[in-house]
Short mmCIF file of C-alpha atoms and ligand atoms in Angstrom, two decimals:
data_model
loop_
_atom_site.label_atom_id
_atom_site.label_comp_id
_atom_site.label_asym_id
_atom_site.label_seq_id
_atom_site.Cartn_x
_atom_site.Cartn_y
_atom_site.Cartn_z
CA UNK I 1 0.00 0.00 0.00
CA UNK I 2 1.51 3.31 -1.09
CA UNK I 3 1.46 6.38 1.10
CA UNK I 4 -0.77 8.27 -1.38
CA UNK I 5 -3.15 5.47 -2.32
CA UNK I 6 -6.53 6.82 -3.58
CA UNK I 7 -5.23 10.40 -3.68
CA UNK I 8 -5.33 12.61 -6.76
CA UNK I 9 -2.59 15.20 -7.23
CA UNK I 10 -2.20 18.16 -9.57
CA UNK I 11 1.44 19.07 -10.24
CA UNK I 12 2.06 22.25 -12.21
CA UNK I 13 5.26 22.32 -14.23
CA UNK I 14 5.55 18.56 -13.88
CA UNK I 15 7.36 18.02 -17.17
CA UNK I 16 10.85 18.60 -15.85
CA UNK I 17 12.99 19.08 -12.79
CA UNK I 18 11.45 19.17 -9.33
CA UNK I 19 7.85 18.91 -10.59
CA UNK I 20 8.60 15.83 -12.64
CA UNK I 21 10.35 14.15 -9.71
CA UNK I 22 7.38 14.93 -7.44
CA UNK I 23 4.88 13.58 -9.98
CA UNK I 24 6.91 10.40 -10.41
CA UNK I 25 7.24 9.73 -6.68
CA UNK I 26 3.60 10.56 -5.91
CA UNK I 27 2.49 8.13 -8.62
CA UNK I 28 4.85 5.45 -7.31
CA UNK I 29 3.16 5.90 -3.92
CA UNK I 30 -0.28 5.29 -5.42
CA UNK I 31 -1.55 8.76 -6.34
CA UNK I 32 -3.17 9.51 -9.67
CA UNK I 33 -1.33 12.53 -11.04
CA UNK I 34 -2.33 15.29 -13.43
CA UNK I 35 0.71 16.97 -14.93
CA UNK I 36 -0.16 20.54 -15.95
CA UNK I 37 2.78 21.66 -18.04
CA UNK I 38 3.19 24.08 -20.93
CA UNK I 39 5.93 22.10 -22.66
CA UNK I 40 3.93 19.48 -24.55
CA UNK I 41 6.92 17.25 -25.19
CA UNK I 42 8.23 17.01 -21.62
CA UNK I 43 4.75 16.97 -20.09
CA UNK I 44 3.55 14.11 -22.28
CA UNK I 45 6.80 12.20 -21.73
CA UNK I 46 6.57 12.59 -17.93
CA UNK I 47 3.01 11.21 -17.87
CA UNK I 48 3.92 8.40 -20.25
CA UNK I 49 6.90 7.37 -18.09
CA UNK I 50 4.62 7.14 -15.05
CA UNK I 51 2.10 5.00 -16.94
CA UNK I 52 4.86 2.74 -18.25
CA UNK I 53 5.98 2.21 -14.66
CA UNK I 54 2.43 1.10 -13.79
CA UNK I 55 1.21 4.39 -12.32
CA UNK I 56 -1.75 6.62 -13.11
CA UNK I 57 -1.05 9.92 -14.84
CA UNK I 58 -2.52 12.32 -17.36
CA UNK I 59 -0.83 15.23 -19.07
CA UNK I 60 -2.71 18.38 -19.99
CA UNK I 61 -1.03 21.16 -21.94
CA UNK I 62 -1.32 24.10 -19.56
CA UNK I 63 0.15 27.53 -19.41
CA UNK I 64 -0.54 28.31 -15.76
CA UNK I 65 -0.67 32.02 -16.63
CA UNK I 66 -3.89 31.30 -18.52
CA UNK I 67 -6.70 30.88 -16.02
CA UNK I 68 -8.93 28.78 -18.29
CA UNK I 69 -6.10 26.34 -18.96
CA UNK I 70 -5.31 25.92 -15.29
CA UNK I 71 -8.96 25.42 -14.42
CA UNK I 72 -9.16 22.80 -17.17
CA UNK I 73 -6.33 20.93 -15.43
CA UNK I 74 -8.31 20.93 -12.16
CA UNK I 75 -11.37 19.74 -14.11
CA UNK I 76 -9.33 16.93 -15.65
CA UNK I 77 -8.34 15.66 -12.19
CA UNK I 78 -12.03 15.58 -11.26
CA UNK I 79 -13.39 14.08 -14.48
CA UNK I 80 -10.62 11.51 -15.05
CA UNK I 81 -9.75 10.54 -11.48
CA UNK I 82 -12.80 11.72 -9.51
CA UNK I 83 -11.08 13.98 -6.99
CA UNK I 84 -8.43 16.59 -6.32
CA UNK I 85 -6.65 16.06 -3.02
CA UNK I 86 -3.17 17.47 -3.47
CA UNK I 87 -1.96 20.56 -5.32
CA UNK I 88 1.70 21.23 -5.96
CA UNK I 89 2.21 24.86 -7.03
CA UNK I 90 5.52 24.33 -8.77
CA UNK I 91 5.58 25.80 -12.31
CA UNK I 92 7.92 28.68 -12.93
CA UNK I 93 9.83 29.86 -15.96
CA UNK I 94 11.12 32.96 -17.65
CA UNK I 95 12.59 36.13 -16.24
CA UNK I 96 15.95 37.86 -16.42
CA UNK I 97 18.46 38.87 -13.83
CA UNK I 98 18.35 42.66 -13.81
CA UNK I 99 18.86 45.46 -11.35
CA UNK I 100 15.69 46.57 -9.62
CA UNK I 101 15.67 49.94 -11.38
CA UNK I 102 15.80 48.19 -14.77
CA UNK I 103 13.00 45.71 -14.13
CA UNK I 104 10.00 45.96 -16.44
CA UNK I 105 6.31 46.05 -15.59
CA UNK I 106 5.84 42.94 -17.72
CA UNK I 107 8.37 41.04 -15.63
CA UNK I 108 6.46 41.80 -12.43
CA UNK I 109 3.14 40.92 -14.08
CA UNK I 110 4.60 37.63 -15.29
CA UNK I 111 5.96 36.65 -11.89
CA UNK I 112 2.85 37.72 -9.99
CA UNK I 113 0.58 35.76 -12.31
CA UNK I 114 2.67 32.61 -12.42
CA UNK I 115 3.42 32.50 -8.72
CA UNK I 116 0.45 34.02 -6.97
CA UNK I 117 -2.58 34.15 -9.23
CA UNK I 118 -2.11 30.75 -10.86
CA UNK I 119 -1.72 29.09 -7.46
CA UNK I 120 -4.76 30.97 -6.17
CA UNK I 121 -6.85 29.86 -9.16
CA UNK I 122 -5.95 26.19 -8.64
CA UNK I 123 -6.42 26.33 -4.87
CA UNK I 124 -9.77 28.11 -5.08
CA UNK I 125 -11.07 25.63 -7.66
CA UNK I 126 -9.96 22.63 -5.58
CA UNK I 127 -11.17 24.00 -2.25
CA UNK I 128 -14.83 22.83 -2.34
CA UNK I 129 -13.69 19.29 -3.17
CA UNK I 130 -11.06 19.23 -0.42
CA UNK I 131 -13.52 20.74 2.04
CA UNK I 132 -16.16 18.12 1.19
CA UNK I 133 -13.64 15.35 1.97
CA UNK I 134 -12.21 17.23 4.95
CA UNK I 135 -8.78 16.45 3.53
CA UNK I 136 -6.38 18.37 1.34
CA UNK I 137 -2.70 19.12 0.85
CA UNK I 138 -1.23 22.22 -0.74
CA UNK I 139 2.49 22.38 -1.37
CA UNK I 140 3.97 25.56 -2.81
CA UNK I 141 7.48 25.66 -4.21
CA UNK I 142 9.06 28.98 -3.26
CA UNK I 143 12.63 30.18 -2.96
CA UNK I 144 15.39 31.32 -0.65
CA UNK I 145 15.85 34.12 -3.21
CA UNK I 146 12.70 35.74 -1.86
CA UNK I 147 13.31 34.96 1.81
CA UNK I 148 16.84 36.40 1.68
CA UNK I 149 16.12 39.15 -0.88
CA UNK I 150 18.78 37.99 -3.33
CA UNK I 151 19.84 40.68 -5.75
CA UNK I 152 18.72 41.15 -9.38
CA UNK I 153 15.68 38.88 -9.12
CA UNK I 154 13.19 41.30 -7.52
CA UNK I 155 10.28 40.15 -9.68
CA UNK I 156 10.92 36.47 -8.90
CA UNK I 157 11.52 37.22 -5.21
CA UNK I 158 8.31 39.23 -4.90
CA UNK I 159 6.25 36.57 -6.70
CA UNK I 160 7.62 33.75 -4.56
CA UNK I 161 7.11 35.67 -1.32
CA UNK I 162 3.57 36.44 -2.48
CA UNK I 163 3.03 32.73 -2.98
CA UNK I 164 4.41 32.05 0.49
CA UNK I 165 1.96 34.55 1.98
CA UNK I 166 -0.92 33.06 -0.01
CA UNK I 167 -0.01 29.54 1.13
CA UNK I 168 0.29 30.55 4.78
CA UNK I 169 -3.05 32.33 4.61
CA UNK I 170 -4.64 29.19 3.16
CA UNK I 171 -3.07 27.25 6.03
CA UNK I 172 -4.69 29.61 8.52
CA UNK I 173 -8.13 29.74 6.90
CA UNK I 174 -8.46 26.14 5.74
CA UNK I 175 -6.98 24.21 8.69
CA UNK I 176 -10.53 23.89 10.01
CA UNK I 177 -11.41 21.97 6.83
CA UNK I 178 -8.64 19.40 7.16
CA UNK I 179 -6.49 21.10 4.53
CA UNK I 180 -2.80 21.74 5.18
CA UNK I 181 -0.69 24.17 3.19
CA UNK I 182 3.10 24.18 3.39
CA UNK I 183 6.02 25.61 1.46
CA UNK I 184 9.35 24.24 0.37
CA UNK I 185 12.35 26.33 -0.66
CA UNK I 186 14.53 23.87 -2.57
CA UNK I 187 18.08 23.78 -3.79
CA UNK I 188 18.30 21.23 -6.60
CA UNK I 189 20.13 20.43 -9.81
CA UNK I 190 17.07 20.84 -12.02
CA UNK I 191 17.27 21.85 -15.67
CA UNK I 192 16.72 25.48 -14.62
CA UNK I 193 19.65 25.26 -12.19
CA UNK I 194 21.91 23.63 -14.79
CA UNK I 195 21.19 26.49 -17.21
CA UNK I 196 22.00 28.98 -14.48
CA UNK I 197 25.20 27.08 -13.69
CA UNK I 198 26.26 27.15 -17.35
CA UNK I 199 25.84 30.96 -17.40
CA UNK I 200 27.41 31.51 -13.96
CA UNK I 201 29.90 28.67 -13.39
CA UNK I 202 32.02 30.37 -10.74
CA UNK I 203 29.04 31.47 -8.71
CA UNK I 204 27.37 28.07 -8.94
CA UNK I 205 30.63 26.46 -7.82
CA UNK I 206 30.84 28.84 -4.88
CA UNK I 207 27.21 28.13 -3.97
CA UNK I 208 27.87 24.40 -3.93
CA UNK I 209 31.06 24.84 -1.92
CA UNK I 210 29.33 27.06 0.68
CA UNK I 211 26.51 24.59 1.15
CA UNK I 212 26.95 22.82 4.51
CA UNK I 213 26.50 19.49 2.73
CA UNK I 214 28.84 20.60 -0.06
CA UNK I 215 26.49 19.81 -2.90
CA UNK I 216 23.32 20.84 -4.71
CA UNK I 217 20.32 18.59 -4.12
CA UNK I 218 18.96 15.83 -6.29
CA UNK I 219 15.35 16.28 -7.42
CA UNK I 220 14.44 12.60 -6.98
CA UNK I 221 16.24 11.69 -3.79
CA UNK I 222 16.50 14.99 -1.90
CA UNK I 223 13.48 17.10 -2.86
CA UNK I 224 10.58 14.84 -3.90
CA UNK I 225 10.61 12.73 -0.68
CA UNK I 226 10.04 15.86 1.43
CA UNK I 227 7.04 16.72 -0.75
CA UNK I 228 5.79 13.15 -0.34
CA UNK I 229 5.92 13.65 3.42
CA UNK I 230 4.00 16.93 3.09
CA UNK I 231 1.41 15.22 0.87
CA UNK I 232 1.00 12.25 3.15
CA UNK I 233 -0.87 11.54 6.36
CA UNK I 234 2.40 11.81 8.31
CA UNK I 235 2.38 15.62 8.08
CA UNK I 236 -1.21 16.04 9.22
CA UNK I 237 -0.36 18.28 12.19
CA UNK I 238 1.90 20.61 10.17
CA UNK I 239 0.62 23.62 8.33
CA UNK I 240 1.88 27.05 7.31
CA UNK I 241 5.51 25.91 7.46
CA UNK I 242 8.39 26.81 5.19
CA UNK I 243 10.84 23.93 4.83
CA UNK I 244 14.27 24.68 3.39
CA UNK I 245 15.22 21.60 1.45
CA UNK I 246 18.68 22.79 0.54
CA UNK I 247 21.35 20.89 2.46
CA UNK I 248 21.40 23.70 5.03
CA UNK I 249 22.25 26.34 2.41
CA UNK I 250 19.88 28.84 4.00
CA UNK I 251 21.58 28.81 7.39
CA UNK I 252 24.30 31.30 6.57
CA UNK I 253 22.82 32.26 3.21
CA UNK I 254 24.27 31.45 -0.18
CA UNK I 255 26.43 33.55 -2.47
CA UNK I 256 24.10 35.41 -4.82
CA UNK I 257 25.91 38.06 -6.81
CA UNK I 258 25.48 37.35 -10.52
CA UNK I 259 27.78 40.19 -11.59
CA UNK I 260 29.96 40.20 -13.53
CA UNK I 261 29.55 36.73 -15.04
CA UNK I 262 26.09 37.00 -16.56
CA UNK I 263 25.22 40.71 -16.44
N1 NAD C 301 16.10 24.23 -8.63
C1 NAD C 301 16.27 25.03 -7.60
O1 NAD C 301 17.32 25.01 -6.95
C2 NAD C 301 15.19 25.97 -7.20
C3 NAD C 301 15.49 26.97 -6.26
C4 NAD C 301 14.47 27.81 -5.85
C5 NAD C 301 13.18 27.65 -6.33
N2 NAD C 301 12.93 26.69 -7.27
C6 NAD C 301 11.55 26.57 -7.76
O2 NAD C 301 11.25 25.21 -8.00
C7 NAD C 301 10.22 25.12 -9.00
C8 NAD C 301 10.64 24.11 -10.05
O3 NAD C 301 11.79 24.61 -10.69
P1 NAD C 301 12.91 23.68 -11.32
O4 NAD C 301 14.19 24.11 -10.72
O5 NAD C 301 12.51 22.25 -11.26
O6 NAD C 301 12.87 24.24 -12.82
P2 NAD C 301 12.63 23.49 -14.21
O7 NAD C 301 12.81 24.55 -15.26
O8 NAD C 301 13.44 22.27 -14.29
O9 NAD C 301 11.09 23.08 -14.12
C9 NAD C 301 10.07 24.03 -14.20
C10 NAD C 301 8.94 23.43 -15.00
O10 NAD C 301 7.86 24.39 -15.06
C11 NAD C 301 7.41 24.46 -16.41
N3 NAD C 301 6.77 25.76 -16.66
C12 NAD C 301 7.38 26.96 -16.77
N4 NAD C 301 6.48 27.91 -17.03
C13 NAD C 301 5.27 27.31 -17.08
C14 NAD C 301 3.95 27.77 -17.30
N5 NAD C 301 3.69 29.07 -17.56
N6 NAD C 301 2.94 26.88 -17.28
C15 NAD C 301 3.19 25.57 -17.03
N7 NAD C 301 4.41 25.08 -16.83
C16 NAD C 301 5.45 25.94 -16.83
C17 NAD C 301 8.65 24.24 -17.23
O11 NAD C 301 8.36 23.89 -18.57
C18 NAD C 301 9.32 23.14 -16.45
O12 NAD C 301 8.85 21.86 -16.82
C19 NAD C 301 10.03 26.54 -9.55
O13 NAD C 301 8.93 27.14 -8.91
C20 NAD C 301 11.30 27.25 -9.09
O14 NAD C 301 11.17 28.64 -8.96
C21 NAD C 301 13.89 25.87 -7.72
#
């Protein structure tokens, strides 16, 4: 018996990286998973790999910035699998490292929509179903960048901190309905991180070296299992928490000064 047997999970951005690892592990633990991803190739491949391994998964092409598409992903969970019990607010993409004074309105709009509004849309749509079952799990993937106000990513930082506030408010309001809402701030060698590392090799090396564990995390073995815990019955008395899943990188902070390598 898996730890997520009879649960239905929606994972945004589940085509690659952390989202894909979460979807894979949740399915291996018995959950039916809807992968809402805007990259049709990776999203379809992630769902197919789960099915080939004997799990239950559907892919739906979804740009989370488009409300109707995200709501269609929630609807798919309900129509195909009959429920929506777990939401992982994970999708993020785009953006440029720039000084605050050079940031564009569009960059802030993009980050606010993808982080805050998209997560709100999914959570609000799932709420009546979670409430009816008196059971729900919300997991939002945020960032140390926001917590520590890392430089040149003000739009990303603000969006992620907005998502943290949204998630903590859901924790407060929905605890009475059996719904928990927690946050992880990961440090993991996802495709996004590897691109960053290619553009900023010295800084990435310094970040790894400063990490108390001396390495960047692995999406499958370091990050996804913490999300499994948060999605499972084991975390039932935890809500509104931010877990740093980063080898202790947050304790003294990490180097975050992209100049002059990539700016
Ligand atoms: N990797 C890290 O160390 C790290 C650190 C801090 C925060 N995060 C957060 O973790 C989450 C996952 O990131 P990752 O590192 O696995 O990156 P990733 O690029 O490997 O995965 C992100 C996924 O989201 C998808 N996506 C992007 N925009 C989308 C959209 N509009 N609609 C639907 N899907 C979309 C991408 O196609 C991709 O599959 C993100 O929220 C990111 O900000 C990661």
